[in-house]
Amino acid sequence: MTELVLDRVSVRFRLPGATVAAVDGVSLRVRPGECVALVGESGCGKSVLANALLGFLPGNAQTSGTATLTGDGPPLDLLGTSDAVLARTVRGRRIGLVPQSPAAHLTPVRTARAQLEEVVRVHHPDDPSPRDRAHRVAARAGLSPDDLDRYPHELSGGMAQRVANALALVGDPWLLIADEPTTGLDRHLVDGLIEEFRRMVADGRAVLLITHDLAAAQRVADRIAVMYAGRVVEVGPAGAVLDAPRHHYSRGLVDALPDRAFTPIPGQPPLLTDLPPGCAFAPRCRQAAAVCASRPTLTDGEHAVACHLPC
């Protein structure tokens, strides 16, 4: 069975005189045919987790736990796999990445077509017609052949997003990681992007959507994992997490939506170099009690929460 299983994944950055606990004991499962949204405030560790899965961490990073990728051969622990193996067998082939600000990741002096055909040649070196395959992949991402003749500076935000989607799909990966894909896009472009993600899921792929845009997650995700200060504090079906959140931080995120109470969460997230020993959200939580001085663990079940005094 093809799936990605994270088991107590942690990422720490060693700095002079300090350690940044960017990701702290994250456990999560992603399967084909679903969109899992990883949500939380900026700086909570969502993008660091994505980079850890693909081996894009800097040299001062230390990882622990396992991120097991199954299907197409023996199970592979992404955290313990060499960069050469990740480049040859995982990146773009089993896991595709749509990076944050995709236009900034495109080569400015080459057309979208040239960049897409180059990736085709890398992933399909025996294909006698890279251009035809590039056109087919572009069509799946909602691009016409004429769109591919544009340079990055000629692409709108939505068009650059589609080019990034096409580049990520060339190797036919079963899992697509999309890192803050709705940032800077207007409502019309967000609508189109969500439709594209749902089509991928309907085709049997999986999407791991990393976002602070809870409204977008609400519209596209099958399951939502809420991350705070490097930890997953709640995970469950999207409707359950959004309509009946069990963690007080999740409740705060939902209440901050414009169509809900539109009330911001008081206070600021803790420094990742100085996390409290117990519940990291306790200093901002109105329901905090003495028991919160010890760290809660994620409960079992379809709708799990890491809270001593859940909603």
mmCIF file of C-alpha atoms in Angstrom:
data_model
loop_
_atom_site.group_PDB
_atom_site.id
_atom_site.type_symbol
_atom_site.label_atom_id
_atom_site.label_comp_id
_atom_site.label_asym_id
_atom_site.label_seq_id
_atom_site.Cartn_x
_atom_site.Cartn_y
_atom_site.Cartn_z
ATOM 1 C CA MET A 1 0.000 0.000 0.000
ATOM 2 C CA THR A 2 1.308 3.429 -0.938
ATOM 3 C CA GLU A 3 1.341 5.934 1.913
ATOM 4 C CA LEU A 4 3.537 8.327 3.877
ATOM 5 C CA VAL A 5 3.708 7.762 7.629
ATOM 6 C CA LEU A 6 5.408 10.257 9.917
ATOM 7 C CA ASP A 7 6.265 8.918 13.365
ATOM 8 C CA ARG A 8 7.505 11.422 15.963
ATOM 9 C CA VAL A 9 9.409 13.489 13.436
ATOM 10 C CA SER A 10 11.513 16.254 14.988
ATOM 11 C CA VAL A 11 13.803 18.848 13.418
ATOM 12 C CA ARG A 12 16.193 20.966 15.447
ATOM 13 C CA PHE A 13 18.623 23.626 14.293
ATOM 14 C CA ARG A 14 21.823 24.059 16.256
ATOM 15 C CA LEU A 15 22.788 27.708 16.611
ATOM 16 C CA PRO A 16 25.565 29.312 18.677
ATOM 17 C CA GLY A 17 24.193 29.280 22.201
ATOM 18 C CA ALA A 18 20.715 28.036 21.273
ATOM 19 C CA THR A 19 18.697 25.218 19.724
ATOM 20 C CA VAL A 20 15.606 25.882 17.596
ATOM 21 C CA ALA A 21 12.974 23.160 18.033
ATOM 22 C CA ALA A 22 11.297 23.822 14.677
ATOM 23 C CA VAL A 23 9.412 20.496 14.483
ATOM 24 C CA ASP A 24 8.725 18.532 17.639
ATOM 25 C CA GLY A 25 7.410 14.964 17.572
ATOM 26 C CA VAL A 26 5.017 15.169 14.611
ATOM 27 C CA SER A 27 3.075 12.019 13.710
ATOM 28 C CA LEU A 28 0.857 12.047 10.628
ATOM 29 C CA ARG A 29 -0.343 9.735 7.850
ATOM 30 C CA VAL A 30 -1.063 10.665 4.203
ATOM 31 C CA ARG A 31 -2.727 8.255 1.761
ATOM 32 C CA PRO A 32 -3.631 8.396 -1.942
ATOM 33 C CA GLY A 33 -7.021 9.888 -2.713
ATOM 34 C CA GLU A 34 -7.022 12.505 0.029
ATOM 35 C CA CYS A 35 -5.924 16.059 0.727
ATOM 36 C CA VAL A 36 -4.412 16.639 4.140
ATOM 37 C CA ALA A 37 -4.031 20.272 5.173
ATOM 38 C CA LEU A 38 -1.324 21.182 7.670
ATOM 39 C CA VAL A 39 -2.416 24.511 9.144
ATOM 40 C CA GLY A 40 -1.086 26.946 11.705
ATOM 41 C CA GLU A 41 0.376 30.402 12.163
ATOM 42 C CA SER A 42 3.502 31.377 10.244
ATOM 43 C CA GLY A 43 6.652 30.062 11.921
ATOM 44 C CA CYS A 44 5.050 26.982 13.472
ATOM 45 C CA GLY A 45 7.271 24.579 11.502
ATOM 46 C CA LYS A 46 5.038 23.575 8.570
ATOM 47 C CA SER A 47 7.512 24.416 5.795
ATOM 48 C CA VAL A 48 10.446 23.006 7.772
ATOM 49 C CA LEU A 49 8.596 19.697 7.951
ATOM 50 C CA ALA A 50 8.074 19.706 4.163
ATOM 51 C CA ASN A 51 11.751 20.459 3.568
ATOM 52 C CA ALA A 52 12.747 17.646 5.922
ATOM 53 C CA LEU A 53 10.704 15.133 3.916
ATOM 54 C CA LEU A 54 12.551 16.030 0.714
ATOM 55 C CA GLY A 55 16.025 16.463 2.193
ATOM 56 C CA PHE A 56 16.183 20.235 1.753
ATOM 57 C CA LEU A 57 17.352 21.116 5.268
ATOM 58 C CA PRO A 58 20.556 23.106 5.908
ATOM 59 C CA GLY A 59 23.657 21.519 7.383
ATOM 60 C CA ASN A 60 22.948 22.596 10.965
ATOM 61 C CA ALA A 61 19.663 20.647 11.068
ATOM 62 C CA GLN A 62 19.282 17.490 13.137
ATOM 63 C CA THR A 63 16.341 15.141 12.581
ATOM 64 C CA SER A 64 14.852 12.284 14.561
ATOM 65 C CA GLY A 65 11.871 9.989 14.183
ATOM 66 C CA THR A 66 10.899 8.359 10.906
ATOM 67 C CA ALA A 67 9.068 9.386 7.727
ATOM 68 C CA THR A 68 8.313 6.097 5.980
ATOM 69 C CA LEU A 69 7.338 6.089 2.310
ATOM 70 C CA THR A 70 5.812 2.823 1.078
ATOM 71 C CA GLY A 71 4.863 1.516 -2.359
ATOM 72 C CA ASP A 72 7.095 0.976 -5.430
ATOM 73 C CA GLY A 73 9.666 -1.129 -3.637
ATOM 74 C CA PRO A 74 10.759 -1.590 -0.027
ATOM 75 C CA PRO A 75 9.745 1.016 2.587
ATOM 76 C CA LEU A 76 12.007 4.058 2.579
ATOM 77 C CA ASP A 77 12.704 6.311 5.574
ATOM 78 C CA LEU A 78 13.008 9.757 4.015
ATOM 79 C CA LEU A 79 14.876 11.169 7.020
ATOM 80 C CA GLY A 80 17.580 8.510 6.880
ATOM 81 C CA THR A 81 18.000 8.400 3.109
ATOM 82 C CA SER A 82 20.948 9.977 1.296
ATOM 83 C CA ASP A 83 20.524 13.034 -0.875
ATOM 84 C CA ALA A 84 21.558 11.019 -3.927
ATOM 85 C CA VAL A 85 18.799 8.456 -3.388
ATOM 86 C CA LEU A 86 16.198 11.159 -2.718
ATOM 87 C CA ALA A 87 17.183 12.936 -5.937
ATOM 88 C CA ARG A 88 17.151 9.753 -7.992
ATOM 89 C CA THR A 89 14.030 7.994 -6.662
ATOM 90 C CA VAL A 90 11.836 10.373 -4.636
ATOM 91 C CA ARG A 91 11.926 14.038 -5.639
ATOM 92 C CA GLY A 92 9.607 14.640 -8.547
ATOM 93 C CA ARG A 93 9.015 10.915 -9.006
ATOM 94 C CA ARG A 94 7.182 9.801 -5.882
ATOM 95 C CA ILE A 95 6.766 13.195 -4.210
ATOM 96 C CA GLY A 96 6.305 16.442 -6.131
ATOM 97 C CA LEU A 97 6.814 19.873 -4.569
ATOM 98 C CA VAL A 98 4.988 23.084 -5.409
ATOM 99 C CA PRO A 99 7.195 25.657 -3.638
ATOM 100 C CA GLN A 100 6.075 28.825 -1.944
ATOM 101 C CA SER A 101 6.207 31.790 -4.393
ATOM 102 C CA PRO A 102 6.599 29.569 -7.486
ATOM 103 C CA ALA A 103 7.513 32.446 -9.827
ATOM 104 C CA ALA A 104 10.673 33.031 -7.768
ATOM 105 C CA HIS A 105 11.759 29.420 -8.430
ATOM 106 C CA LEU A 106 11.493 29.692 -12.226
ATOM 107 C CA THR A 107 14.563 30.591 -14.291
ATOM 108 C CA PRO A 108 13.839 34.167 -15.474
ATOM 109 C CA VAL A 109 15.598 33.919 -18.862
ATOM 110 C CA ARG A 110 13.902 30.724 -20.045
ATOM 111 C CA THR A 111 10.320 30.172 -21.151
ATOM 112 C CA ALA A 112 7.975 27.950 -19.210
ATOM 113 C CA ARG A 113 8.141 25.505 -22.123
ATOM 114 C CA ALA A 114 11.933 25.233 -21.995
ATOM 115 C CA GLN A 115 11.886 24.583 -18.266
ATOM 116 C CA LEU A 116 9.066 22.054 -18.490
ATOM 117 C CA GLU A 117 10.704 20.139 -21.347
ATOM 118 C CA GLU A 118 13.994 20.036 -19.427
ATOM 119 C CA VAL A 119 12.249 18.385 -16.473
ATOM 120 C CA VAL A 120 10.564 15.956 -18.890
ATOM 121 C CA ARG A 121 13.977 14.923 -20.237
ATOM 122 C CA VAL A 122 15.271 14.350 -16.694
ATOM 123 C CA HIS A 123 12.338 12.168 -15.624
ATOM 124 C CA HIS A 124 11.677 10.502 -18.987
ATOM 125 C CA PRO A 125 15.050 10.309 -20.803
ATOM 126 C CA ASP A 126 13.739 7.698 -23.266
ATOM 127 C CA ASP A 127 10.731 9.723 -24.379
ATOM 128 C CA PRO A 128 11.184 10.487 -28.103
ATOM 129 C CA SER A 129 8.951 13.549 -27.915
ATOM 130 C CA PRO A 130 9.545 15.657 -24.774
ATOM 131 C CA ARG A 131 7.429 18.457 -26.244
ATOM 132 C CA ASP A 132 4.347 16.274 -26.592
ATOM 133 C CA ARG A 133 4.662 15.020 -23.049
ATOM 134 C CA ALA A 134 5.178 18.592 -21.813
ATOM 135 C CA HIS A 135 1.951 19.614 -23.564
ATOM 136 C CA ARG A 136 0.036 16.756 -21.943
ATOM 137 C CA VAL A 137 1.306 17.603 -18.477
ATOM 138 C CA ALA A 138 0.634 21.311 -19.061
ATOM 139 C CA ALA A 139 -2.952 20.518 -20.068
ATOM 140 C CA ARG A 140 -3.443 18.592 -16.809
ATOM 141 C CA ALA A 141 -2.329 21.729 -14.956
ATOM 142 C CA GLY A 142 -4.720 23.957 -16.940
ATOM 143 C CA LEU A 143 -2.142 25.441 -19.336
ATOM 144 C CA SER A 144 -2.378 25.802 -23.119
ATOM 145 C CA PRO A 145 0.623 25.400 -25.470
ATOM 146 C CA ASP A 146 0.639 29.183 -25.973
ATOM 147 C CA ASP A 147 0.967 29.721 -22.229
ATOM 148 C CA LEU A 148 4.235 27.787 -22.261
ATOM 149 C CA ASP A 149 5.887 30.299 -24.592
ATOM 150 C CA ARG A 150 5.886 32.968 -21.884
ATOM 151 C CA TYR A 151 8.796 33.959 -19.686
ATOM 152 C CA PRO A 152 8.295 34.007 -15.900
ATOM 153 C CA HIS A 153 7.918 37.803 -15.782
ATOM 154 C CA GLU A 154 5.061 37.485 -18.276
ATOM 155 C CA LEU A 155 3.122 35.056 -16.088
ATOM 156 C CA SER A 156 0.380 36.123 -13.710
ATOM 157 C CA GLY A 157 0.435 34.732 -10.187
ATOM 158 C CA GLY A 158 -2.125 32.105 -11.110
ATOM 159 C CA MET A 159 -0.291 31.148 -14.298
ATOM 160 C CA ALA A 160 3.027 30.780 -12.437
ATOM 161 C CA GLN A 161 1.217 28.566 -9.952
ATOM 162 C CA ARG A 162 -0.011 26.343 -12.802
ATOM 163 C CA VAL A 163 3.499 26.109 -14.265
ATOM 164 C CA ALA A 164 4.763 25.029 -10.843
ATOM 165 C CA ASN A 165 1.993 22.412 -10.681
ATOM 166 C CA ALA A 166 2.975 21.139 -14.147
ATOM 167 C CA LEU A 167 6.656 20.890 -13.165
ATOM 168 C CA ALA A 168 5.666 18.936 -10.047
ATOM 169 C CA LEU A 169 3.498 16.521 -12.075
ATOM 170 C CA VAL A 170 6.026 15.614 -14.784
ATOM 171 C CA GLY A 171 7.338 12.589 -12.897
ATOM 172 C CA ASP A 172 3.768 11.430 -12.108
ATOM 173 C CA PRO A 173 4.211 11.474 -8.294
ATOM 174 C CA TRP A 174 1.431 10.066 -6.145
ATOM 175 C CA LEU A 175 1.968 12.793 -3.502
ATOM 176 C CA LEU A 176 2.081 16.529 -4.122
ATOM 177 C CA ILE A 177 3.326 18.838 -1.352
ATOM 178 C CA ALA A 178 2.013 22.376 -1.887
ATOM 179 C CA ASP A 179 3.699 24.969 0.359
ATOM 180 C CA GLU A 180 1.500 28.045 0.947
ATOM 181 C CA PRO A 181 0.156 27.922 -2.631
ATOM 182 C CA THR A 182 -2.607 30.512 -2.090
ATOM 183 C CA THR A 183 -0.330 33.304 -0.806
ATOM 184 C CA GLY A 184 -0.729 36.458 -2.898
ATOM 185 C CA LEU A 185 -3.501 35.048 -5.106
ATOM 186 C CA ASP A 186 -6.912 36.680 -5.512
ATOM 187 C CA ARG A 187 -10.114 34.758 -4.848
ATOM 188 C CA HIS A 188 -10.604 33.713 -8.489
ATOM 189 C CA LEU A 189 -7.118 32.195 -8.692
ATOM 190 C CA VAL A 190 -7.549 30.462 -5.344
ATOM 191 C CA ASP A 191 -10.785 28.923 -6.611
ATOM 192 C CA GLY A 192 -9.011 27.546 -9.680
ATOM 193 C CA LEU A 193 -6.129 26.175 -7.626
ATOM 194 C CA ILE A 194 -8.485 24.396 -5.246
ATOM 195 C CA GLU A 195 -10.283 22.814 -8.199
ATOM 196 C CA GLU A 196 -6.931 21.570 -9.543
ATOM 197 C CA PHE A 197 -6.024 20.004 -6.196
ATOM 198 C CA ARG A 198 -9.397 18.281 -5.975
ATOM 199 C CA ARG A 199 -8.914 16.866 -9.485
ATOM 200 C CA MET A 200 -5.539 15.446 -8.435
ATOM 201 C CA VAL A 201 -7.149 13.778 -5.423
ATOM 202 C CA ALA A 202 -9.947 12.415 -7.612
ATOM 203 C CA ASP A 203 -7.252 10.914 -9.875
ATOM 204 C CA GLY A 204 -5.942 8.914 -6.912
ATOM 205 C CA ARG A 205 -3.122 11.227 -5.886
ATOM 206 C CA ALA A 206 -2.584 12.771 -2.492
ATOM 207 C CA VAL A 207 -2.054 16.441 -1.658
ATOM 208 C CA LEU A 208 -0.320 17.680 1.480
ATOM 209 C CA LEU A 209 -1.401 21.316 1.648
ATOM 210 C CA ILE A 210 0.762 23.473 3.904
ATOM 211 C CA THR A 211 -1.034 26.705 4.640
ATOM 212 C CA HIS A 212 -1.995 29.355 7.162
ATOM 213 C CA ASP A 213 -5.133 30.003 5.038
ATOM 214 C CA LEU A 214 -7.764 28.142 7.032
ATOM 215 C CA ALA A 215 -10.502 29.227 4.626
ATOM 216 C CA ALA A 216 -8.712 27.509 1.722
ATOM 217 C CA ALA A 217 -8.092 24.405 3.827
ATOM 218 C CA GLN A 218 -11.773 24.336 4.693
ATOM 219 C CA ARG A 219 -12.683 24.113 1.001
ATOM 220 C CA VAL A 220 -10.158 21.521 -0.190
ATOM 221 C CA ALA A 221 -9.023 19.285 2.681
ATOM 222 C CA ASP A 222 -10.373 15.889 3.636
ATOM 223 C CA ARG A 223 -8.407 15.969 6.879
ATOM 224 C CA ILE A 224 -6.797 18.833 8.775
ATOM 225 C CA ALA A 225 -3.786 18.688 11.088
ATOM 226 C CA VAL A 226 -3.330 21.773 13.266
ATOM 227 C CA MET A 227 0.274 22.638 14.117
ATOM 228 C CA TYR A 228 1.424 24.929 16.919
ATOM 229 C CA ALA A 229 5.015 25.671 17.976
ATOM 230 C CA GLY A 230 6.340 22.693 16.032
ATOM 231 C CA ARG A 231 3.766 20.225 17.362
ATOM 232 C CA VAL A 232 0.559 18.762 15.907
ATOM 233 C CA VAL A 233 -2.102 19.587 18.491
ATOM 234 C CA GLU A 234 -5.193 18.321 16.650
ATOM 235 C CA VAL A 235 -5.902 16.163 13.608
ATOM 236 C CA GLY A 236 -9.144 14.843 12.195
ATOM 237 C CA PRO A 237 -11.741 15.105 9.439
ATOM 238 C CA ALA A 238 -11.914 18.641 8.081
ATOM 239 C CA GLY A 239 -15.544 19.136 9.051
ATOM 240 C CA ALA A 240 -14.973 17.935 12.607
ATOM 241 C CA VAL A 241 -11.868 20.071 13.173
ATOM 242 C CA LEU A 242 -13.496 23.212 11.798
ATOM 243 C CA ASP A 243 -17.031 22.807 13.141
ATOM 244 C CA ALA A 244 -16.192 21.221 16.485
ATOM 245 C CA PRO A 245 -12.513 21.914 17.267
ATOM 246 C CA ARG A 246 -11.238 20.166 20.379
ATOM 247 C CA HIS A 247 -8.009 22.109 20.988
ATOM 248 C CA HIS A 248 -8.269 25.682 22.253
ATOM 249 C CA TYR A 249 -5.730 26.831 19.663
ATOM 250 C CA SER A 250 -7.806 25.284 16.881
ATOM 251 C CA ARG A 251 -10.846 27.026 18.338
ATOM 252 C CA GLY A 252 -8.929 30.290 18.230
ATOM 253 C CA LEU A 253 -8.002 29.795 14.575
ATOM 254 C CA VAL A 254 -11.619 29.070 13.645
ATOM 255 C CA ASP A 255 -12.930 32.034 15.655
ATOM 256 C CA ALA A 256 -10.463 34.313 13.828
ATOM 257 C CA LEU A 257 -12.098 33.594 10.458
ATOM 258 C CA PRO A 258 -14.041 36.551 8.978
ATOM 259 C CA ASP A 259 -17.220 34.467 8.686
ATOM 260 C CA ARG A 260 -16.975 33.347 12.315
ATOM 261 C CA ALA A 261 -16.292 35.494 15.385
ATOM 262 C CA PHE A 262 -13.418 37.351 13.629
ATOM 263 C CA THR A 263 -11.584 37.473 16.973
ATOM 264 C CA PRO A 264 -7.766 37.203 17.007
ATOM 265 C CA ILE A 265 -5.972 34.829 19.324
ATOM 266 C CA PRO A 266 -4.441 36.853 22.174
ATOM 267 C CA GLY A 267 -0.706 36.848 22.757
ATOM 268 C CA GLN A 268 2.154 35.584 20.622
ATOM 269 C CA PRO A 269 3.546 32.102 19.898
ATOM 270 C CA PRO A 270 6.490 31.073 22.090
ATOM 271 C CA LEU A 271 10.075 31.281 20.917
ATOM 272 C CA LEU A 272 11.145 27.967 19.421
ATOM 273 C CA THR A 273 14.404 28.349 21.338
ATOM 274 C CA ASP A 274 12.543 28.547 24.660
ATOM 275 C CA LEU A 275 9.462 26.326 24.577
ATOM 276 C CA PRO A 276 7.590 25.806 27.842
ATOM 277 C CA PRO A 277 7.985 22.304 29.322
ATOM 278 C CA GLY A 278 4.269 21.547 29.165
ATOM 279 C CA CYS A 279 1.600 22.647 26.719
ATOM 280 C CA ALA A 280 3.146 25.238 24.399
ATOM 281 C CA PHE A 281 -0.209 27.016 24.030
ATOM 282 C CA ALA A 282 -0.847 27.327 27.772
ATOM 283 C CA PRO A 283 0.460 30.935 28.092
ATOM 284 C CA ARG A 284 -2.191 32.071 25.551
ATOM 285 C CA CYS A 285 -5.007 29.770 26.671
ATOM 286 C CA ARG A 286 -7.859 31.069 28.839
ATOM 287 C CA GLN A 287 -8.589 27.528 30.034
ATOM 288 C CA ALA A 288 -5.030 26.709 31.149
ATOM 289 C CA ALA A 289 -4.714 24.984 34.536
ATOM 290 C CA ALA A 290 -2.010 23.409 36.665
ATOM 291 C CA VAL A 291 -2.198 20.154 34.689
ATOM 292 C CA CYS A 292 -1.019 22.040 31.574
ATOM 293 C CA ALA A 293 2.472 22.243 33.089
ATOM 294 C CA SER A 294 2.962 18.708 31.736
ATOM 295 C CA ARG A 295 3.059 18.087 28.003
ATOM 296 C CA PRO A 296 -0.124 16.496 26.591
ATOM 297 C CA THR A 297 0.077 13.666 24.067
ATOM 298 C CA LEU A 298 -2.080 13.241 20.987
ATOM 299 C CA THR A 299 -5.053 11.002 21.744
ATOM 300 C CA ASP A 300 -6.000 8.023 19.604
ATOM 301 C CA GLY A 301 -8.915 7.971 17.212
ATOM 302 C CA GLU A 302 -10.153 9.601 14.030
ATOM 303 C CA HIS A 303 -10.362 13.042 15.671
ATOM 304 C CA ALA A 304 -7.317 13.315 17.946
ATOM 305 C CA VAL A 305 -6.253 16.163 20.208
ATOM 306 C CA ALA A 306 -3.235 16.940 22.390
ATOM 307 C CA CYS A 307 -4.882 18.780 25.282
ATOM 308 C CA HIS A 308 -5.478 17.998 28.946
ATOM 309 C CA LEU A 309 -8.702 20.053 28.968
ATOM 310 C CA PRO A 310 -10.130 19.843 25.429
ATOM 311 C CA CYS A 311 -13.069 21.902 24.245
#
